[in-house]
Amino acid sequence: MMKCRDIAFLLSESQDRSLSLSESIQLRLHLFMCQKCTHFSHQLKVIRLASQAQKDDRK
């Protein structure tokens, strides 16, 4: 099982590229069992959406 630090890295990487099947499975399994990483994942999504909204407002 991957450690939270590795999952944080994968969550960040998933913003820039598609994860491999193995990475995706490990990520989902970890998120299923770890509330802290799940919370971090949601935070990244909110930040990404807010950033995109701000970028769209500037156009």
PDB file of C-alpha atoms in Angstrom, residues 4-53:
ATOM      1  CA  CYS A   4       0.012   9.352   2.052  1.00  0.00           C
ATOM      2  CA  ARG A   5       3.042  11.248   0.746  1.00  0.00           C
ATOM      3  CA  ASP A   6       3.034   9.105  -2.418  1.00  0.00           C
ATOM      4  CA  ILE A   7      -0.711   9.607  -2.828  1.00  0.00           C
ATOM      5  CA  ALA A   8      -0.337  13.386  -2.517  1.00  0.00           C
ATOM      6  CA  PHE A   9       2.236  13.224  -5.304  1.00  0.00           C
ATOM      7  CA  LEU A  10      -0.090  11.126  -7.492  1.00  0.00           C
ATOM      8  CA  LEU A  11      -2.988  13.493  -6.875  1.00  0.00           C
ATOM      9  CA  SER A  12      -0.801  16.367  -7.996  1.00  0.00           C
ATOM     10  CA  GLU A  13       0.455  14.436 -11.002  1.00  0.00           C
ATOM     11  CA  SER A  14      -3.101  13.552 -12.015  1.00  0.00           C
ATOM     12  CA  GLN A  15      -3.721  17.268 -12.581  1.00  0.00           C
ATOM     13  CA  ASP A  16      -1.081  17.272 -15.334  1.00  0.00           C
ATOM     14  CA  ARG A  17      -1.247  13.820 -16.887  1.00  0.00           C
ATOM     15  CA  SER A  18      -3.272  10.641 -17.085  1.00  0.00           C
ATOM     16  CA  LEU A  19      -2.275   8.114 -14.474  1.00  0.00           C
ATOM     17  CA  SER A  20      -1.403   4.561 -15.421  1.00  0.00           C
ATOM     18  CA  LEU A  21      -3.881   1.821 -14.586  1.00  0.00           C
ATOM     19  CA  SER A  22      -1.699   0.679 -11.692  1.00  0.00           C
ATOM     20  CA  GLU A  23      -1.411   4.213 -10.316  1.00  0.00           C
ATOM     21  CA  SER A  24      -5.162   4.767 -10.623  1.00  0.00           C
ATOM     22  CA  ILE A  25      -5.965   1.553  -8.787  1.00  0.00           C
ATOM     23  CA  GLN A  26      -3.519   2.300  -5.991  1.00  0.00           C
ATOM     24  CA  LEU A  27      -4.859   5.852  -5.709  1.00  0.00           C
ATOM     25  CA  ARG A  28      -8.504   4.755  -5.528  1.00  0.00           C
ATOM     26  CA  LEU A  29      -7.757   2.025  -3.017  1.00  0.00           C
ATOM     27  CA  HIS A  30      -5.884   4.422  -0.772  1.00  0.00           C
ATOM     28  CA  LEU A  31      -8.567   7.117  -1.035  1.00  0.00           C
ATOM     29  CA  PHE A  32     -11.191   4.515  -0.111  1.00  0.00           C
ATOM     30  CA  MET A  33      -9.372   3.874   3.160  1.00  0.00           C
ATOM     31  CA  CYS A  34      -7.818   7.260   4.021  1.00  0.00           C
ATOM     32  CA  GLN A  35     -10.047  10.180   4.969  1.00  0.00           C
ATOM     33  CA  LYS A  36      -7.163  12.668   5.106  1.00  0.00           C
ATOM     34  CA  CYS A  37      -6.074  11.987   1.531  1.00  0.00           C
ATOM     35  CA  THR A  38      -9.690  12.045   0.367  1.00  0.00           C
ATOM     36  CA  HIS A  39     -10.041  15.484   1.953  1.00  0.00           C
ATOM     37  CA  PHE A  40      -6.825  16.625   0.269  1.00  0.00           C
ATOM     38  CA  SER A  41      -8.121  15.353  -3.070  1.00  0.00           C
ATOM     39  CA  HIS A  42     -11.292  17.429  -2.670  1.00  0.00           C
ATOM     40  CA  GLN A  43      -9.219  20.479  -1.751  1.00  0.00           C
ATOM     41  CA  LEU A  44      -7.167  20.134  -4.936  1.00  0.00           C
ATOM     42  CA  LYS A  45     -10.363  19.928  -6.999  1.00  0.00           C
ATOM     43  CA  VAL A  46     -11.745  23.097  -5.395  1.00  0.00           C
ATOM     44  CA  ILE A  47      -8.490  24.952  -6.012  1.00  0.00           C
ATOM     45  CA  ARG A  48      -8.402  23.799  -9.648  1.00  0.00           C
ATOM     46  CA  LEU A  49     -12.017  24.863 -10.243  1.00  0.00           C
ATOM     47  CA  ALA A  50     -11.462  28.251  -8.596  1.00  0.00           C
ATOM     48  CA  SER A  51      -8.345  28.805 -10.675  1.00  0.00           C
ATOM     49  CA  GLN A  52     -10.176  27.907 -13.895  1.00  0.00           C
ATOM     50  CA  ALA A  53     -13.080  30.198 -12.991  1.00  0.00           C
TER      51      ALA A  53
END
